[in-house]
Coordinates of C-alpha atoms in Angstrom, one line a residue:
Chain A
X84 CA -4.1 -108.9 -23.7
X85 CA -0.6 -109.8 -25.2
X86 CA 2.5 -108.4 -23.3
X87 CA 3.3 -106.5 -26.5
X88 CA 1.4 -105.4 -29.0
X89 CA 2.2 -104.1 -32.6
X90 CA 0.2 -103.2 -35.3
X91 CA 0.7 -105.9 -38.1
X92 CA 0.2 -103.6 -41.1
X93 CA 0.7 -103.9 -43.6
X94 CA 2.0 -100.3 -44.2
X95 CA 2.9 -99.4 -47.6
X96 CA 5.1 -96.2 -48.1
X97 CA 6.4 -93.9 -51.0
X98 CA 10.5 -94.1 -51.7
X99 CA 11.8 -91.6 -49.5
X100 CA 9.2 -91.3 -47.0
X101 CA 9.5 -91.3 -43.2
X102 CA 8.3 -94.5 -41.8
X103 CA 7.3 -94.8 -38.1
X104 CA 6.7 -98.3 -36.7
X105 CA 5.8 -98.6 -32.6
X106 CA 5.3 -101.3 -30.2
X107 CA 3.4 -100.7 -26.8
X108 CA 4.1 -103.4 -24.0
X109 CA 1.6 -103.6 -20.3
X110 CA 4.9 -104.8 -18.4
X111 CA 7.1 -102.0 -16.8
X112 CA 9.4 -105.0 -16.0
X113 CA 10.7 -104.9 -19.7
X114 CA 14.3 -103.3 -19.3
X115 CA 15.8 -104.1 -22.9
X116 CA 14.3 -102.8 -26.2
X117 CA 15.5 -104.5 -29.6
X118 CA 14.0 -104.0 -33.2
X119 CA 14.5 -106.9 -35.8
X120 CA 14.2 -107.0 -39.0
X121 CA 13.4 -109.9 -40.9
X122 CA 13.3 -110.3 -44.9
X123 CA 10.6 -112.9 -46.7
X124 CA 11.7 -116.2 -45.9
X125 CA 14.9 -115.0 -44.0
X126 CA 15.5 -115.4 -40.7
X127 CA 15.3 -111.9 -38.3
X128 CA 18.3 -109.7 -37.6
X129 CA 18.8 -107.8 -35.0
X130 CA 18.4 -103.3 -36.3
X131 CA 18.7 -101.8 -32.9
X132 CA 18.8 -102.3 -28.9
X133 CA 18.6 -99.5 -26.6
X134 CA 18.3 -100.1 -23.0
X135 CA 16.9 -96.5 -21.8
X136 CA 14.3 -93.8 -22.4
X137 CA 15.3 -91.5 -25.3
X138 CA 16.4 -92.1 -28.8
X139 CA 19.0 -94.0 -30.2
X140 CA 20.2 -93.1 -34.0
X141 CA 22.7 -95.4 -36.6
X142 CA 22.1 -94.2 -39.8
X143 CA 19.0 -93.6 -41.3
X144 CA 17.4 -95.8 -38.5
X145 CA 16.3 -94.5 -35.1
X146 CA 14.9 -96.1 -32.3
X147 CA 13.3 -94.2 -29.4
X148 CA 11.9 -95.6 -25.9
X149 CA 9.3 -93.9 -23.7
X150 CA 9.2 -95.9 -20.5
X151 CA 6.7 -93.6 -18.6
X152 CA 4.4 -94.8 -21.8
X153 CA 5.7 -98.1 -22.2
X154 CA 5.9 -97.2 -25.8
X155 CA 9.1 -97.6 -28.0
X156 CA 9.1 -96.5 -31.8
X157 CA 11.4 -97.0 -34.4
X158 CA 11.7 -94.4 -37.1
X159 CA 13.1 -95.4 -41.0
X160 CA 14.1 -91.9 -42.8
X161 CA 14.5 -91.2 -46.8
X162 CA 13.1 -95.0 -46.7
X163 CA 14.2 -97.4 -49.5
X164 CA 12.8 -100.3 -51.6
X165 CA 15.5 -102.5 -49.5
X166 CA 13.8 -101.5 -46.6
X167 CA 11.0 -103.4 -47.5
X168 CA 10.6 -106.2 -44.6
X169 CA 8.6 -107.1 -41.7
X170 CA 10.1 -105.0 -38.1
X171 CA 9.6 -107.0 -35.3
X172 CA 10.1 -105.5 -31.9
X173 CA 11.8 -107.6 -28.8
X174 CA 12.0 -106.7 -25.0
X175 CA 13.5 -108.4 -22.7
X176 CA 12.3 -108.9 -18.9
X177 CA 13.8 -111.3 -15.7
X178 CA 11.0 -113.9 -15.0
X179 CA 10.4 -116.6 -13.0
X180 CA 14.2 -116.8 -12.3
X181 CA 15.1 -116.6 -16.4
X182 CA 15.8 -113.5 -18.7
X183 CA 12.7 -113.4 -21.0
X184 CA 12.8 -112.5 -24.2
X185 CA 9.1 -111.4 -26.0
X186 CA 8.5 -110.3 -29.6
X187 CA 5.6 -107.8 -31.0
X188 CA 3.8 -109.5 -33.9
X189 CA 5.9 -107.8 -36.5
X190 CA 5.0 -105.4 -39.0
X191 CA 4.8 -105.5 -42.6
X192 CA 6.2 -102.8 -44.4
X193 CA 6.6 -102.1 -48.0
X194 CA 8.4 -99.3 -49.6
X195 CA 7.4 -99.0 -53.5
X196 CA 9.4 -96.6 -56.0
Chain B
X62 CA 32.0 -117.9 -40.4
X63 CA 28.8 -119.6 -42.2
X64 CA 26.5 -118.3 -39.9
X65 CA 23.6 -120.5 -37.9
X66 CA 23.1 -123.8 -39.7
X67 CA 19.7 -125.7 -40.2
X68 CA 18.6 -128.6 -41.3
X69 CA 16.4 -129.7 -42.7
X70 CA 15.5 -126.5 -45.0
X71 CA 11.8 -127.8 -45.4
X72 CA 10.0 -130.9 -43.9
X73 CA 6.2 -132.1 -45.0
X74 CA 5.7 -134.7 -42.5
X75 CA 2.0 -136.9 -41.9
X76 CA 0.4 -136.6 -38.6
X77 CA 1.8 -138.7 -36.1
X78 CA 5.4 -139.1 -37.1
X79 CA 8.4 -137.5 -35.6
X80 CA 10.1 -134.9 -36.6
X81 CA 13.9 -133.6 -35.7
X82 CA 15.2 -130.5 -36.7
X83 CA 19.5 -129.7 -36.6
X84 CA 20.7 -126.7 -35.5
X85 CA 24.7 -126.1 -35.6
X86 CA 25.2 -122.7 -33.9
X87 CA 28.6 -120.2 -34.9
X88 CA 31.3 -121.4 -33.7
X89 CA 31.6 -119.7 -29.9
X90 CA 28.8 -118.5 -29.0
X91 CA 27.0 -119.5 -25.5
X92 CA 23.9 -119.3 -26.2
X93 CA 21.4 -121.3 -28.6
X94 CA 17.4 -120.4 -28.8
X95 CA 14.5 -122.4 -30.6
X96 CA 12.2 -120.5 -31.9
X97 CA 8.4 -120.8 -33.9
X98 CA 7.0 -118.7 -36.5
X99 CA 3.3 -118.8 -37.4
X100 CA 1.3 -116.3 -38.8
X101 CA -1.2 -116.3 -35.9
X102 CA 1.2 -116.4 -32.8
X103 CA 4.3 -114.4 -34.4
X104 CA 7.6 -115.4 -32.9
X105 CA 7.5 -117.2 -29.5
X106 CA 10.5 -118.6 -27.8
X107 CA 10.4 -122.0 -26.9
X108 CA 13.7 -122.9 -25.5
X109 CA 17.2 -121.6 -24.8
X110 CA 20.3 -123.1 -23.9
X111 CA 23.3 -121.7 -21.7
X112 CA 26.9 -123.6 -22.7
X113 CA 24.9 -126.7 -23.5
X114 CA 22.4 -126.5 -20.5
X115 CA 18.9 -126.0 -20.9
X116 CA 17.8 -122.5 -19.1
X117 CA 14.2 -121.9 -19.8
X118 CA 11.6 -124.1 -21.6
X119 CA 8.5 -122.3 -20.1
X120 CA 8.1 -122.0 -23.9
X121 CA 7.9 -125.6 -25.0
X122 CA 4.2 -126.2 -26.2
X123 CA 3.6 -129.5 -24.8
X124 CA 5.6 -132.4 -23.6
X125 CA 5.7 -133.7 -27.5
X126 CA 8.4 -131.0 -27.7
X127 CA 11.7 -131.6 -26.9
X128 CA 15.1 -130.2 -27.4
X129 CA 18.6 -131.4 -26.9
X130 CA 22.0 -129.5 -26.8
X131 CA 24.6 -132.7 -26.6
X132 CA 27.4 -130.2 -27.3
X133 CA 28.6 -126.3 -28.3
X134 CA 27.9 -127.0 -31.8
X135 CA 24.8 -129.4 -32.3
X136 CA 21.2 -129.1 -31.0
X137 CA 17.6 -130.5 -32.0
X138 CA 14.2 -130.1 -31.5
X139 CA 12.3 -132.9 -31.6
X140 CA 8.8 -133.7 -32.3
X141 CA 6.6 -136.6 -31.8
X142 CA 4.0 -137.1 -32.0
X143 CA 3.7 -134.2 -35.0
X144 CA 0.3 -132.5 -35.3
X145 CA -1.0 -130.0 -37.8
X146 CA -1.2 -127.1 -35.5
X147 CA 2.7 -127.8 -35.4
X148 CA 3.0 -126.7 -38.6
X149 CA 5.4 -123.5 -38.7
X150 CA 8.8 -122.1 -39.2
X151 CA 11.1 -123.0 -36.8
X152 CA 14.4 -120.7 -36.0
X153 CA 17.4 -121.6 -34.2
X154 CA 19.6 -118.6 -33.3
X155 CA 22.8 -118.3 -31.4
X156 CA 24.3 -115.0 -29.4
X157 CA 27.6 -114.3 -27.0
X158 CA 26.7 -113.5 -23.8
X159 CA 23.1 -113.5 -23.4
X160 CA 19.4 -113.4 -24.1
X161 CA 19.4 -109.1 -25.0
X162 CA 22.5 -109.9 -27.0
X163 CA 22.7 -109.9 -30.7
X164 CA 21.1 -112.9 -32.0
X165 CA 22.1 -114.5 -35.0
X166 CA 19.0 -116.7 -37.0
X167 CA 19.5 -119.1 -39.0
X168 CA 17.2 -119.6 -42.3
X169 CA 14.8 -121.4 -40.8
X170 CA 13.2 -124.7 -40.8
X171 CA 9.4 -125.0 -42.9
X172 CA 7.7 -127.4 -41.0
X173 CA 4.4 -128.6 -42.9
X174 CA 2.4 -131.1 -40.9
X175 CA 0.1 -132.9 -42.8

């Protein structure tokens, strides 16, 4: 079983709709929660971090951590074409003496007009 | 700033050669990270660097892998002998301050093994 799994979609969505994408992780040793997103042929960049349980808004973008589940979400509202991208989620853990950092397997999203 | 640099953009290589790929990380940050893409594995960390040191390679495949930081703004990975299954994308990133902070990818280097 990988440390973190996520659903690879693809997940295709009307403009405008709400988009939830969610990662679960085995490891309560995971402390730092990021979300990427990454464009075709682009490299990722970094969406959101949040370090605790709760949620975590900038914009139309929030992220939301549920230790006690080891689940973390992140939620896309009045989505956009431009949104279209794979969301990669990243937590980080301190192993074998070295800050580890582990990424879900990404998923596919496409919003259409 | 131009951001993280890479090179080569693509590579198509024949089994058994070497293979080196740049990195050139922005200009101050601390940290530099190798990375490989592949469909089947996602995005796995292979190595990471600390002001020029080498921190953790637990991620490094195999010992045909290795990387080199000789100073703040150069770094390659370095393959040899190349095998198919080493076909991917590979991703150098940079960051200030740490593993959990902001990384910055470069475009990525299209490694086609043949």
């Amino acid at each position: 079983q990988k440390e973190v799994e996520q659903d690879p979609g693809p997940l295709s969505v009307p403009e405008g709709a709400i988009v939830s994408l969610n990662c679960t992780y085995s490891n309560s040793a995971f402390q730092y929660f990021m979300w990427y997103r990454q464009y075709s042929r682009k490299g990722p960049e970094l969406l959101m971090y949040t370090y605790s349980s709760g949620n975590k808004e900038d914009g139309r973008f929030t992220a939301q951590v549920d230790k006690s589940s080891k689940y973390i979400s992140l939620f896309i509202r009045d989505s956009q074409p431009s949104d279209s991208a794979t969301y990669l989620c990243a937590m980080k853990k301190f192993s074998g003496g070295y800050n580890k950092l582990i990424f879900g397997a990404g998923t596919r999203l496409a919003v259409h007009p | 700033d131009a951001g993280v640099i890479q090179s080569p953009r693509h590579e198509v290589t024949e089994m058994g050669q070497e293979v080196t790929l740049r990195c050139k990380p922005i200009s101050g940050h601390d940290y530099l990270f190798w990375y490989r893409q592949t469909m089947m594995r996602g995005l796995e960390l292979l190595i990471y660097f600390n002001n020029n040191v080498p921190i953790d390679d637990s991620g490094m495949p195999e010992d045909r892998f290795s990387a080199k930081m000789p100073n703040a703004s150069f770094s390659t990975l370095k393959i040899q002998p190349s095998e198919p299954r080493d076909s991917a994308v590979y991703f150098c990133a940079s960051s200030l301050g740490g593993i959990q902070e902001t990384q910055y990818f470069g475009p990525g280097t299209r490694l086609l093994v043949l």
